[in-house]
PDB file of C-alpha atoms in Angstrom:
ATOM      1  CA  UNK A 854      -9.168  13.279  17.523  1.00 85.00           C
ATOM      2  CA  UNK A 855      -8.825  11.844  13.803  1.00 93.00           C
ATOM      3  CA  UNK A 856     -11.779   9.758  12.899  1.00 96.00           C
ATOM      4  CA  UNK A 857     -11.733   7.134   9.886  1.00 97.00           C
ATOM      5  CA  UNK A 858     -14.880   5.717   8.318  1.00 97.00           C
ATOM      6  CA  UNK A 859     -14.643   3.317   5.337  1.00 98.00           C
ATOM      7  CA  UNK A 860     -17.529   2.353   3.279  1.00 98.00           C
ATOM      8  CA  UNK A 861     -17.947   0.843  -0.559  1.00 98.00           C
ATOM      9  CA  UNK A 862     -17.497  -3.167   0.636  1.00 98.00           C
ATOM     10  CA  UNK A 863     -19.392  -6.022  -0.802  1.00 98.00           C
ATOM     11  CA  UNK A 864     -19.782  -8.880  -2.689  1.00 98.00           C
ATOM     12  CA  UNK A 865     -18.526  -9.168  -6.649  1.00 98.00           C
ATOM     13  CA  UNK A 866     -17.638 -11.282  -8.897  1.00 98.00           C
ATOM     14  CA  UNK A 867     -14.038 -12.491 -10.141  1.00 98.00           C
ATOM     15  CA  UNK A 868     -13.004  -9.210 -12.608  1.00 98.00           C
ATOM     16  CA  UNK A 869     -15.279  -7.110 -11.117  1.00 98.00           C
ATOM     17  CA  UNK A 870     -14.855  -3.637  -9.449  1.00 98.00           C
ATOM     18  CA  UNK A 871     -15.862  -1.728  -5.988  1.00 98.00           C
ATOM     19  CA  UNK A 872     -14.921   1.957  -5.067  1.00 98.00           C
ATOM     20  CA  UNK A 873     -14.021   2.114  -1.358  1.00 98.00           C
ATOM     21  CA  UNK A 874     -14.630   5.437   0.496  1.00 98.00           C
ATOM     22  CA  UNK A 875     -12.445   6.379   3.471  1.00 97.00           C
ATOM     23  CA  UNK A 876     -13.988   9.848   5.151  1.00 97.00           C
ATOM     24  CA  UNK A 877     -11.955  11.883   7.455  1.00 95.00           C
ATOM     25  CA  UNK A 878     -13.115  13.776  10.294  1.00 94.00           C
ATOM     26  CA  UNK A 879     -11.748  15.645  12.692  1.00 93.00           C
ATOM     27  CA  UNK A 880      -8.406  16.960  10.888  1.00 88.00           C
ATOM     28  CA  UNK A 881      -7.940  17.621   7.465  1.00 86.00           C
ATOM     29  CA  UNK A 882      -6.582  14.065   5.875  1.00 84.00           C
ATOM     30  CA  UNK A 883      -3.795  16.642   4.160  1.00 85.00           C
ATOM     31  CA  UNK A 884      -2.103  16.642   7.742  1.00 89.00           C
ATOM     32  CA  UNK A 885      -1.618  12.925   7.236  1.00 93.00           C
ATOM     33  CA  UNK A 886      -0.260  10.094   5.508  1.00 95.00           C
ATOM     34  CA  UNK A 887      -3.505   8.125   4.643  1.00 96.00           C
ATOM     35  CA  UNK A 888      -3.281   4.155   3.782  1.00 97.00           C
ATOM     36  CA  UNK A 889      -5.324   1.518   2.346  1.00 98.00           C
ATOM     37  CA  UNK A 890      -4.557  -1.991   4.312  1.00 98.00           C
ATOM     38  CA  UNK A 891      -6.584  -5.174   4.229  1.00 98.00           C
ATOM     39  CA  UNK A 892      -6.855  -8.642   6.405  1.00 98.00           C
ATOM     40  CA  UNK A 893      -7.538 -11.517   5.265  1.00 97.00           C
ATOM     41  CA  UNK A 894      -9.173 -14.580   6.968  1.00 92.00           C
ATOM     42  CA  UNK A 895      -6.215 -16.282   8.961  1.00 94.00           C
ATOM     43  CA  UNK A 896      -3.491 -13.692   8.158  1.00 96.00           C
ATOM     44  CA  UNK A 897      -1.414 -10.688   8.426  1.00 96.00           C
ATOM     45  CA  UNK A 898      -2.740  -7.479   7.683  1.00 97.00           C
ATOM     46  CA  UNK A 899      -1.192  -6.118   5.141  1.00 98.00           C
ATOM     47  CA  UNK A 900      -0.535  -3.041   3.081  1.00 98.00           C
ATOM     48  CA  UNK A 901      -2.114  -2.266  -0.149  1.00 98.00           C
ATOM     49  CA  UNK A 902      -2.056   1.753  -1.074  1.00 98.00           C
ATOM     50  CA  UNK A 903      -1.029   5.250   0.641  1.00 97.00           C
ATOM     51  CA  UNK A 904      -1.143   8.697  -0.451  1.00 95.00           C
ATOM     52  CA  UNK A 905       1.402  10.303   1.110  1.00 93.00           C
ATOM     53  CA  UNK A 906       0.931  13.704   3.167  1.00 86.00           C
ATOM     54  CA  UNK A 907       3.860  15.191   1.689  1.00 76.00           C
ATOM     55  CA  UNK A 908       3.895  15.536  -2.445  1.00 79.00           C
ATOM     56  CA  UNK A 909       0.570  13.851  -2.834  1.00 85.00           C
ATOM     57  CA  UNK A 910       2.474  10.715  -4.317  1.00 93.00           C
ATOM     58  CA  UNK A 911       0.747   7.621  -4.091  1.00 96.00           C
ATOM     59  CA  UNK A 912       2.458   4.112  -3.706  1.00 97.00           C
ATOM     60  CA  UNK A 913       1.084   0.771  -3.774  1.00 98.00           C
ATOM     61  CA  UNK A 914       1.571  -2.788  -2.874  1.00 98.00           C
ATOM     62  CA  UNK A 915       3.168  -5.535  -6.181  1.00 98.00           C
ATOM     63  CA  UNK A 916      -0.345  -7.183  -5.653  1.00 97.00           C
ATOM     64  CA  UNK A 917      -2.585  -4.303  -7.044  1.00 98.00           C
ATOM     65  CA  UNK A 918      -0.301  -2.507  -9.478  1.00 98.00           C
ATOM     66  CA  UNK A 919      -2.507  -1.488 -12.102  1.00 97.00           C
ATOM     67  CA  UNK A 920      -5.391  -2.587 -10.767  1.00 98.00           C
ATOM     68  CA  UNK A 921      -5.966  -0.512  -7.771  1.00 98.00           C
ATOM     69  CA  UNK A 922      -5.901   3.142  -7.620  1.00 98.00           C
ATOM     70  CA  UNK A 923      -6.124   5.446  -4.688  1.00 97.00           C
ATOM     71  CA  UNK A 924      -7.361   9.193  -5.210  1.00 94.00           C
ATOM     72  CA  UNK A 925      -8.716  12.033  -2.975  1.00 92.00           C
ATOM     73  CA  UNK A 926     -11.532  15.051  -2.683  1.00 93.00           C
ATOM     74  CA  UNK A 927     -10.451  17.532  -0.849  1.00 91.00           C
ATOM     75  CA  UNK A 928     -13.669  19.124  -0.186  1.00 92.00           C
ATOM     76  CA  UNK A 929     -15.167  15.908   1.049  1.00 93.00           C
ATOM     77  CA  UNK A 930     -12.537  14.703   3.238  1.00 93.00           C
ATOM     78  CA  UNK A 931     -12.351  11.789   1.546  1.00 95.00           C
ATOM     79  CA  UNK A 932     -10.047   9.098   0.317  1.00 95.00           C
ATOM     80  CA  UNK A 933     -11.041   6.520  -1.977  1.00 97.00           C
ATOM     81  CA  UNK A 934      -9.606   3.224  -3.162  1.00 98.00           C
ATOM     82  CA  UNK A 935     -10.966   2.252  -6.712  1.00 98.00           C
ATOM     83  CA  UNK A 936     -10.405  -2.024  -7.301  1.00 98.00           C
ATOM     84  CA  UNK A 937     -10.864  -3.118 -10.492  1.00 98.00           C
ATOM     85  CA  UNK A 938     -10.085  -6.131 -12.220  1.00 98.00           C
ATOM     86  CA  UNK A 939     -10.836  -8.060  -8.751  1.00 98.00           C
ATOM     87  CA  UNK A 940      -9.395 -11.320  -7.938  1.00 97.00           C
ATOM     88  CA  UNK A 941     -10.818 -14.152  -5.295  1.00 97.00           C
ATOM     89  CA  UNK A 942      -7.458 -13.059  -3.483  1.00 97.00           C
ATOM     90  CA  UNK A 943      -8.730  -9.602  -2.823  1.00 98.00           C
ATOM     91  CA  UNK A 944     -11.044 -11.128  -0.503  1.00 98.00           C
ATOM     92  CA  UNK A 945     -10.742  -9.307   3.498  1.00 98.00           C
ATOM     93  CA  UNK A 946     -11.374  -6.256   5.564  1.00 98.00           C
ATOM     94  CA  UNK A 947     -10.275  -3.299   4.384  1.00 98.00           C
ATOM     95  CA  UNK A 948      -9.465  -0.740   6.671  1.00 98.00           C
ATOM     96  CA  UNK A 949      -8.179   3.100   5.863  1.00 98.00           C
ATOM     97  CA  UNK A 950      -5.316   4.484   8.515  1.00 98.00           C
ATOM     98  CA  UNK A 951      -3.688   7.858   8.851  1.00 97.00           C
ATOM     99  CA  UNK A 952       0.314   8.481  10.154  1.00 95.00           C
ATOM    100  CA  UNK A 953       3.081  10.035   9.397  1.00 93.00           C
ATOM    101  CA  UNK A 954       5.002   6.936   7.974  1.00 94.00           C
ATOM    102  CA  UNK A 955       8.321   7.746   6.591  1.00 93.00           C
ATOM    103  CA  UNK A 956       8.464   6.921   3.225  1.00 92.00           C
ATOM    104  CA  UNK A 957      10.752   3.584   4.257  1.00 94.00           C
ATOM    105  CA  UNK A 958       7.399   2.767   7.086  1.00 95.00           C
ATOM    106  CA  UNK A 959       4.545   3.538   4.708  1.00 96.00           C
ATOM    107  CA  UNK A 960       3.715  -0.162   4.608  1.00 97.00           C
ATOM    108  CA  UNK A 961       4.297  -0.891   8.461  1.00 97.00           C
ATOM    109  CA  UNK A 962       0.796  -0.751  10.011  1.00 97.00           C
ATOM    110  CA  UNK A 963       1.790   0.133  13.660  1.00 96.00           C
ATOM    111  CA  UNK A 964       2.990   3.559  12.120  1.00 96.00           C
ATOM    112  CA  UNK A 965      -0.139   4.490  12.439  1.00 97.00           C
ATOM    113  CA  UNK A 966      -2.321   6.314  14.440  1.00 95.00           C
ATOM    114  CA  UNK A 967      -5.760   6.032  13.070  1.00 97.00           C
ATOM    115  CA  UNK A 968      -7.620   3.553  12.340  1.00 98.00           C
ATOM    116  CA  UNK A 969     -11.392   3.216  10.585  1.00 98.00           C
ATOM    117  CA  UNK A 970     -13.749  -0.023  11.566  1.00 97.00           C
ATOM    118  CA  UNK A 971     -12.854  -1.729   8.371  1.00 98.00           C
ATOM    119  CA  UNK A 972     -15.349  -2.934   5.272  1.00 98.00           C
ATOM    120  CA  UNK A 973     -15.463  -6.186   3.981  1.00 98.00           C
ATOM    121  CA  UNK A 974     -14.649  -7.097   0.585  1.00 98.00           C
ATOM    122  CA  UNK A 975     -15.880 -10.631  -0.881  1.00 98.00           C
ATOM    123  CA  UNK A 976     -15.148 -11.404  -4.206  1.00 98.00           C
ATOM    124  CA  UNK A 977     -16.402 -14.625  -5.715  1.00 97.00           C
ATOM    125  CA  UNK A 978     -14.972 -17.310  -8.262  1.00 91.00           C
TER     126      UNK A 978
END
C-alpha cells in the first residue's frame, strides 16, 4: 500500500514562496507517476504539476509556468513542489497523488490511485 504525506503549507504573502514536500512510503515513488493537484474553496480540483514515472519529464499546468517547479530526492522518497512568485489565486489544498496516467490523463485526477491528506496553502493580498 502506497502512502502520500504532504507537508510545507502556510500562510505568505502576495510574491512570496513555500516548498511543498510530498513523502512516499511504501513503494518507491519511481514506480509511479507522481502529481501536484490543488482545490480551491468552492471548486474543482485541479491539476498543477507531475513528474512522470517514465523519462523523469515534468509537465505543468498554464497557471504556474515559470513559477512552480516540481523536483525529486531519491533517497528520501520525496517529491517536492517549489511556488514562487505566489499569487492570492494560489490559495487551496494541495494534495500529492501517484498513477500511472498516460501522458494524455496526467491532468485527470481519478487516474489516480494515491492520494496524501492535502496541505493548505493561504496566500495573502
Amino acid at each position: 500500500q502506497v502512502q502520500l504525506v504532504e507537508s510545507g503549507g502556510g500562510l505568505v504573502q502576495t510574491g512570496g514562496s513555500l516548498r511543498l514536500s510530498c513523502v512516499v512510503s511504501g513503494e518507491s515513488f519511481t514506480r509511479y507517476t507522481v502529481s501536484w493537484f490543488r482545490q480551491a474553496p468552492g471548486k474543482e480540483r485541479e491539476f498543477v504539476a507531475a513528474r512522470r514515472q517514465s523519462g523523469g519529464t515534468t509537465h505543468y499546468a498554464d497557471s504556474v509556468k515559470g513559477r512552480f517547479s516540481i523536483s525529486k530526492d531519491t533517497a528520501l522518497n520525496t517529491i517536492y513542489l517549489q511556488m514562487n512568485n505566489l499569487e492570492p489565486e494560489d490559495t487551496a489544498v494541495y494534495y500529492c497523488a501517484a498513477g500511472r496516467p498516460i501522458l494524455s490523463a496526467i491532468a485527470t485526477a481519478n487516474m489516480y490511485y494515491y492520494w496524501g491528506q492535502g496541505t493548505r496553502v493561504t496566500v495573502s493580498s
